[in-house]
């Protein structure tokens, strides 16, 4: 986490040319002259005893910095995803300040790649995107050894591409540490078991317990003892909610039923609004629910076969109009003969819901908080983004949209179903003109809608995404960022007898072998076409600054270096040096012979 923070601050400081944070300084340009590389970035001597500092390709213009700050200010994250990063934007100075480690973690992996679209050069955008994707895959909950071995080579290529763009001063020890992170993951496993975020949160709690700053140790000890006493007492307080046994904020409710459609893990939140459905809406909702229940499929097939045997024309239309009534008659007859739990649930489903429905502003589904678009407009977070996989013709697509309404349908015997009513963004019927992909960045066009007659989905079918502005494609486009649940892990299922008592980490090893969500980017090493920006004015540097920044080595420094070298030579005797050299040669020869 600290490696990410330092790398992110170096990148942002250099991109935005923040004084004191940028790595593109006068000394960095003098380093290029000393190394005799990148002549187009060398300082240019002027006639008035001043130097001109050419603008590099990795530095934003003033307009680009303003746009980037506005982009960061417009970002809204889902509930519990990250802090409000927009507060870190300083409008007057056009820079980011006060960022925590997790803020840098989110910016480097999720926000920076789409944020620099439309600015800088292609080479700079690609290498920063590859670096963000590297950390994103490294921080996955599931790691694969084969892909980690590939990432070891990818990070070397990424570092080489950075070295061809950024000055040598950019590459401090923190940037170098990223080379060793794949090896660390191979040895230590997934990063969530090793990083410092839980420790930092614990230390923050200890810091908050300090009331007397003259005696911090005593304050922490007293607070810790009080917490232990409360924890002990809470064990004897049955049926009483305490801070130690209360449910999570986004805890849902699971209903046990014989039908899968009644077993939604949902909990509506917010005020309830009662609405009477129109006949058209009631008919469409009832038909949608019947079509999405797996246990009703045999009845659908049976009804179509009866219509086909009767010689009906336009079977699909007749089936849609007649099936709800036919299914209700069938279930009344079946339920009289067999009142099992499954038939009771099917009977409740066949009786149709009440016409008076309940609407909510929010709903928690599988631990994820969803809010309607109208509710989201008044908040600093964004919880209305929806994505659902569905069929469009002969292909399977991911449908992107926003949540408009949360509807609860009440059935007989106390059963209920929660539906989401969404607006789907038009992706294009054939050529997908409303969907653009560039690497792992997906953008959708939000000024068009489609499937307005099929706007309902089951609540547990929805997956959450959030949208951010696309600086490259314009105001009618949004970049889609998927959201993964922070408390859900894909753990390998094993029987108790399969777990060795001496190998308590066997389950964790199974998790460690699972594949990551997305394949790593294909990283290649290409040529850098442009290192200097011609659309940005050169910066004038005084001659006095150049003289102070120049690193001159005088005779005394040379004497010190020589003495240091002599000391190192005298440290070893001639015989020991010869023995070491012969030993190394013997080892090389033996290896070659083998």
PDB file of C-alpha atoms in Angstrom, residues 309-473:
ATOM      1  CA  UNK A 309     -52.134 -29.168 -30.631  1.00  0.00           C
ATOM      2  CA  UNK A 310     -55.193 -26.908 -30.828  1.00  0.00           C
ATOM      3  CA  UNK A 311     -53.870 -25.396 -34.076  1.00  0.00           C
ATOM      4  CA  UNK A 312     -53.651 -21.828 -32.787  1.00  0.00           C
ATOM      5  CA  UNK A 313     -52.122 -19.145 -34.991  1.00  0.00           C
ATOM      6  CA  UNK A 314     -49.403 -16.880 -33.532  1.00  0.00           C
ATOM      7  CA  UNK A 315     -48.673 -19.119 -30.572  1.00  0.00           C
ATOM      8  CA  UNK A 316     -46.396 -16.645 -28.773  1.00  0.00           C
ATOM      9  CA  UNK A 317     -49.062 -13.955 -28.664  1.00  0.00           C
ATOM     10  CA  UNK A 318     -51.759 -16.389 -27.526  1.00  0.00           C
ATOM     11  CA  UNK A 319     -49.402 -17.847 -24.941  1.00  0.00           C
ATOM     12  CA  UNK A 320     -48.606 -14.426 -23.463  1.00  0.00           C
ATOM     13  CA  UNK A 321     -52.284 -13.501 -23.173  1.00  0.00           C
ATOM     14  CA  UNK A 322     -53.657 -16.807 -21.875  1.00  0.00           C
ATOM     15  CA  UNK A 323     -50.858 -18.310 -19.791  1.00  0.00           C
ATOM     16  CA  UNK A 324     -51.388 -16.385 -16.481  1.00  0.00           C
ATOM     17  CA  UNK A 325     -55.043 -17.443 -16.296  1.00  0.00           C
ATOM     18  CA  UNK A 326     -54.298 -21.007 -17.446  1.00  0.00           C
ATOM     19  CA  UNK A 327     -51.453 -21.347 -14.926  1.00  0.00           C
ATOM     20  CA  UNK A 328     -53.678 -20.145 -12.071  1.00  0.00           C
ATOM     21  CA  UNK A 329     -56.356 -22.719 -12.925  1.00  0.00           C
ATOM     22  CA  UNK A 330     -53.751 -25.472 -13.091  1.00  0.00           C
ATOM     23  CA  UNK A 331     -52.245 -24.584  -9.703  1.00  0.00           C
ATOM     24  CA  UNK A 332     -55.665 -24.369  -7.998  1.00  0.00           C
ATOM     25  CA  UNK A 333     -56.388 -27.921  -9.146  1.00  0.00           C
ATOM     26  CA  UNK A 334     -52.914 -29.241  -8.243  1.00  0.00           C
ATOM     27  CA  UNK A 335     -52.843 -27.541  -4.832  1.00  0.00           C
ATOM     28  CA  UNK A 336     -56.174 -29.137  -3.835  1.00  0.00           C
ATOM     29  CA  UNK A 337     -54.701 -32.586  -4.445  1.00  0.00           C
ATOM     30  CA  UNK A 338     -51.200 -31.998  -3.036  1.00  0.00           C
ATOM     31  CA  UNK A 339     -50.568 -29.230  -0.511  1.00  0.00           C
ATOM     32  CA  UNK A 340     -46.777 -29.575  -0.415  1.00  0.00           C
ATOM     33  CA  UNK A 341     -44.460 -26.633   0.232  1.00  0.00           C
ATOM     34  CA  UNK A 342     -43.488 -26.356  -3.422  1.00  0.00           C
ATOM     35  CA  UNK A 343     -47.081 -26.435  -4.620  1.00  0.00           C
ATOM     36  CA  UNK A 344     -47.998 -23.848  -2.006  1.00  0.00           C
ATOM     37  CA  UNK A 345     -45.304 -21.511  -3.355  1.00  0.00           C
ATOM     38  CA  UNK A 346     -46.421 -22.120  -6.939  1.00  0.00           C
ATOM     39  CA  UNK A 347     -50.013 -21.458  -5.894  1.00  0.00           C
ATOM     40  CA  UNK A 348     -48.981 -18.114  -4.343  1.00  0.00           C
ATOM     41  CA  UNK A 349     -47.134 -17.217  -7.539  1.00  0.00           C
ATOM     42  CA  UNK A 350     -50.096 -18.178  -9.732  1.00  0.00           C
ATOM     43  CA  UNK A 351     -52.510 -16.010  -7.742  1.00  0.00           C
ATOM     44  CA  UNK A 352     -50.609 -12.907  -8.952  1.00  0.00           C
ATOM     45  CA  UNK A 353     -49.446 -10.055  -6.690  1.00  0.00           C
ATOM     46  CA  UNK A 354     -51.527  -7.284  -5.243  1.00  0.00           C
ATOM     47  CA  UNK A 355     -52.150  -4.295  -7.469  1.00  0.00           C
ATOM     48  CA  UNK A 356     -51.020  -1.958  -4.697  1.00  0.00           C
ATOM     49  CA  UNK A 357     -47.230  -2.163  -4.719  1.00  0.00           C
ATOM     50  CA  UNK A 358     -44.580  -0.699  -2.421  1.00  0.00           C
ATOM     51  CA  UNK A 359     -41.815   1.559  -3.691  1.00  0.00           C
ATOM     52  CA  UNK A 360     -38.543   2.225  -1.891  1.00  0.00           C
ATOM     53  CA  UNK A 361     -35.621   4.586  -2.424  1.00  0.00           C
ATOM     54  CA  UNK A 362     -33.004   1.951  -1.594  1.00  0.00           C
ATOM     55  CA  UNK A 363     -32.425  -1.773  -1.349  1.00  0.00           C
ATOM     56  CA  UNK A 364     -29.577  -3.937  -0.065  1.00  0.00           C
ATOM     57  CA  UNK A 365     -29.005  -6.994  -2.257  1.00  0.00           C
ATOM     58  CA  UNK A 366     -26.388  -9.590  -1.288  1.00  0.00           C
ATOM     59  CA  UNK A 367     -24.650  -7.005   0.881  1.00  0.00           C
ATOM     60  CA  UNK A 368     -24.569  -4.316  -1.841  1.00  0.00           C
ATOM     61  CA  UNK A 369     -26.496  -1.068  -1.396  1.00  0.00           C
ATOM     62  CA  UNK A 370     -28.555   0.137  -4.379  1.00  0.00           C
ATOM     63  CA  UNK A 371     -30.278   3.525  -4.518  1.00  0.00           C
ATOM     64  CA  UNK A 372     -32.562   5.054  -7.113  1.00  0.00           C
ATOM     65  CA  UNK A 373     -31.267   7.716  -9.453  1.00  0.00           C
ATOM     66  CA  UNK A 374     -33.425  10.389  -7.833  1.00  0.00           C
ATOM     67  CA  UNK A 375     -32.026   9.513  -4.404  1.00  0.00           C
ATOM     68  CA  UNK A 376     -28.465   9.426  -5.772  1.00  0.00           C
ATOM     69  CA  UNK A 377     -28.737  12.955  -7.137  1.00  0.00           C
ATOM     70  CA  UNK A 378     -28.761  14.346  -3.579  1.00  0.00           C
ATOM     71  CA  UNK A 379     -25.809  12.345  -2.284  1.00  0.00           C
ATOM     72  CA  UNK A 380     -22.022  12.383  -2.571  1.00  0.00           C
ATOM     73  CA  UNK A 381     -22.017   8.686  -3.480  1.00  0.00           C
ATOM     74  CA  UNK A 382     -23.282   6.825  -6.545  1.00  0.00           C
ATOM     75  CA  UNK A 383     -25.270   3.622  -6.049  1.00  0.00           C
ATOM     76  CA  UNK A 384     -27.646   3.616  -9.020  1.00  0.00           C
ATOM     77  CA  UNK A 385     -25.405   2.042 -11.687  1.00  0.00           C
ATOM     78  CA  UNK A 386     -26.669  -1.327 -12.958  1.00  0.00           C
ATOM     79  CA  UNK A 387     -25.296  -3.979 -15.302  1.00  0.00           C
ATOM     80  CA  UNK A 388     -27.106  -7.179 -16.279  1.00  0.00           C
ATOM     81  CA  UNK A 389     -26.164  -9.905 -18.735  1.00  0.00           C
ATOM     82  CA  UNK A 390     -28.890 -10.637 -21.266  1.00  0.00           C
ATOM     83  CA  UNK A 391     -29.655 -11.747 -24.783  1.00  0.00           C
ATOM     84  CA  UNK A 392     -29.903  -9.388 -27.732  1.00  0.00           C
ATOM     85  CA  UNK A 393     -30.835 -11.431 -30.756  1.00  0.00           C
ATOM     86  CA  UNK A 394     -28.347 -14.287 -31.021  1.00  0.00           C
ATOM     87  CA  UNK A 395     -25.642 -12.779 -28.808  1.00  0.00           C
ATOM     88  CA  UNK A 396     -25.156 -12.217 -25.100  1.00  0.00           C
ATOM     89  CA  UNK A 397     -24.547  -8.632 -24.019  1.00  0.00           C
ATOM     90  CA  UNK A 398     -23.907  -6.711 -20.843  1.00  0.00           C
ATOM     91  CA  UNK A 399     -26.737  -4.181 -20.548  1.00  0.00           C
ATOM     92  CA  UNK A 400     -25.725  -0.982 -18.733  1.00  0.00           C
ATOM     93  CA  UNK A 401     -28.230   1.351 -17.139  1.00  0.00           C
ATOM     94  CA  UNK A 402     -29.391   3.230 -14.058  1.00  0.00           C
ATOM     95  CA  UNK A 403     -31.900   2.279 -11.375  1.00  0.00           C
ATOM     96  CA  UNK A 404     -35.167   4.220 -11.525  1.00  0.00           C
ATOM     97  CA  UNK A 405     -37.524   2.424  -9.120  1.00  0.00           C
ATOM     98  CA  UNK A 406     -37.416  -0.319  -6.492  1.00  0.00           C
ATOM     99  CA  UNK A 407     -40.702  -2.224  -6.385  1.00  0.00           C
ATOM    100  CA  UNK A 408     -41.892  -4.817  -3.876  1.00  0.00           C
ATOM    101  CA  UNK A 409     -44.631  -7.217  -4.979  1.00  0.00           C
ATOM    102  CA  UNK A 410     -46.693  -8.829  -2.208  1.00  0.00           C
ATOM    103  CA  UNK A 411     -48.183 -12.293  -2.787  1.00  0.00           C
ATOM    104  CA  UNK A 412     -50.527 -14.426  -0.706  1.00  0.00           C
ATOM    105  CA  UNK A 413     -49.145 -16.380   2.260  1.00  0.00           C
ATOM    106  CA  UNK A 414     -46.691 -13.518   3.042  1.00  0.00           C
ATOM    107  CA  UNK A 415     -44.389 -14.044   0.095  1.00  0.00           C
ATOM    108  CA  UNK A 416     -42.781 -11.138  -1.747  1.00  0.00           C
ATOM    109  CA  UNK A 417     -40.573 -10.335  -4.745  1.00  0.00           C
ATOM    110  CA  UNK A 418     -38.457  -7.222  -5.259  1.00  0.00           C
ATOM    111  CA  UNK A 419     -37.970  -5.850  -8.776  1.00  0.00           C
ATOM    112  CA  UNK A 420     -35.725  -3.131 -10.167  1.00  0.00           C
ATOM    113  CA  UNK A 421     -37.020  -0.821 -12.876  1.00  0.00           C
ATOM    114  CA  UNK A 422     -34.099   0.467 -14.934  1.00  0.00           C
ATOM    115  CA  UNK A 423     -33.332   2.716 -17.878  1.00  0.00           C
ATOM    116  CA  UNK A 424     -30.996   0.900 -20.279  1.00  0.00           C
ATOM    117  CA  UNK A 425     -28.454   2.835 -22.327  1.00  0.00           C
ATOM    118  CA  UNK A 426     -28.668   2.270 -26.079  1.00  0.00           C
ATOM    119  CA  UNK A 427     -25.570   0.331 -27.161  1.00  0.00           C
ATOM    120  CA  UNK A 428     -26.548   0.197 -30.831  1.00  0.00           C
ATOM    121  CA  UNK A 429     -28.600  -2.481 -32.512  1.00  0.00           C
ATOM    122  CA  UNK A 430     -25.937  -3.814 -34.891  1.00  0.00           C
ATOM    123  CA  UNK A 431     -22.629  -1.928 -34.863  1.00  0.00           C
ATOM    124  CA  UNK A 432     -22.602  -1.153 -31.102  1.00  0.00           C
ATOM    125  CA  UNK A 433     -22.077   2.555 -31.711  1.00  0.00           C
ATOM    126  CA  UNK A 434     -23.011   3.256 -28.084  1.00  0.00           C
ATOM    127  CA  UNK A 435     -20.231   1.052 -26.687  1.00  0.00           C
ATOM    128  CA  UNK A 436     -16.506   1.762 -27.007  1.00  0.00           C
ATOM    129  CA  UNK A 437     -13.671  -0.397 -25.657  1.00  0.00           C
ATOM    130  CA  UNK A 438     -10.029   0.613 -25.358  1.00  0.00           C
ATOM    131  CA  UNK A 439      -8.040  -2.061 -23.571  1.00  0.00           C
ATOM    132  CA  UNK A 440      -9.843  -2.707 -20.283  1.00  0.00           C
ATOM    133  CA  UNK A 441     -11.645   0.655 -20.361  1.00  0.00           C
ATOM    134  CA  UNK A 442     -15.320   0.412 -21.377  1.00  0.00           C
ATOM    135  CA  UNK A 443     -17.329   3.532 -22.272  1.00  0.00           C
ATOM    136  CA  UNK A 444     -21.076   3.747 -22.917  1.00  0.00           C
ATOM    137  CA  UNK A 445     -23.169   6.484 -24.454  1.00  0.00           C
ATOM    138  CA  UNK A 446     -25.811   7.766 -22.041  1.00  0.00           C
ATOM    139  CA  UNK A 447     -27.983  10.002 -24.235  1.00  0.00           C
ATOM    140  CA  UNK A 448     -30.004   7.148 -25.760  1.00  0.00           C
ATOM    141  CA  UNK A 449     -32.274   4.429 -24.344  1.00  0.00           C
ATOM    142  CA  UNK A 450     -33.503   1.075 -25.557  1.00  0.00           C
ATOM    143  CA  UNK A 451     -35.619  -1.859 -24.309  1.00  0.00           C
ATOM    144  CA  UNK A 452     -37.991   0.607 -22.648  1.00  0.00           C
ATOM    145  CA  UNK A 453     -40.745  -2.029 -22.771  1.00  0.00           C
ATOM    146  CA  UNK A 454     -38.488  -4.516 -20.938  1.00  0.00           C
ATOM    147  CA  UNK A 455     -37.226  -2.375 -18.076  1.00  0.00           C
ATOM    148  CA  UNK A 456     -37.716  -4.768 -15.134  1.00  0.00           C
ATOM    149  CA  UNK A 457     -35.193  -7.167 -13.606  1.00  0.00           C
ATOM    150  CA  UNK A 458     -35.134  -9.228 -10.435  1.00  0.00           C
ATOM    151  CA  UNK A 459     -33.202  -7.522  -7.660  1.00  0.00           C
ATOM    152  CA  UNK A 460     -30.733 -10.395  -7.280  1.00  0.00           C
ATOM    153  CA  UNK A 461     -29.928 -10.297 -11.013  1.00  0.00           C
ATOM    154  CA  UNK A 462     -28.349  -6.842 -10.762  1.00  0.00           C
ATOM    155  CA  UNK A 463     -24.644  -6.161 -10.469  1.00  0.00           C
ATOM    156  CA  UNK A 464     -23.419  -2.755  -9.398  1.00  0.00           C
ATOM    157  CA  UNK A 465     -21.230  -0.453 -11.479  1.00  0.00           C
ATOM    158  CA  UNK A 466     -20.507   3.245 -11.276  1.00  0.00           C
ATOM    159  CA  UNK A 467     -19.987   5.742 -14.065  1.00  0.00           C
ATOM    160  CA  UNK A 468     -17.383   8.479 -14.394  1.00  0.00           C
ATOM    161  CA  UNK A 469     -16.986  11.111 -17.090  1.00  0.00           C
ATOM    162  CA  UNK A 470     -15.041  10.208 -20.219  1.00  0.00           C
ATOM    163  CA  UNK A 471     -12.617  13.068 -21.009  1.00  0.00           C
ATOM    164  CA  UNK A 472     -11.845  11.637 -24.430  1.00  0.00           C
ATOM    165  CA  UNK A 473     -15.284  10.945 -25.957  1.00  0.00           C
TER     166      UNK A 473
END
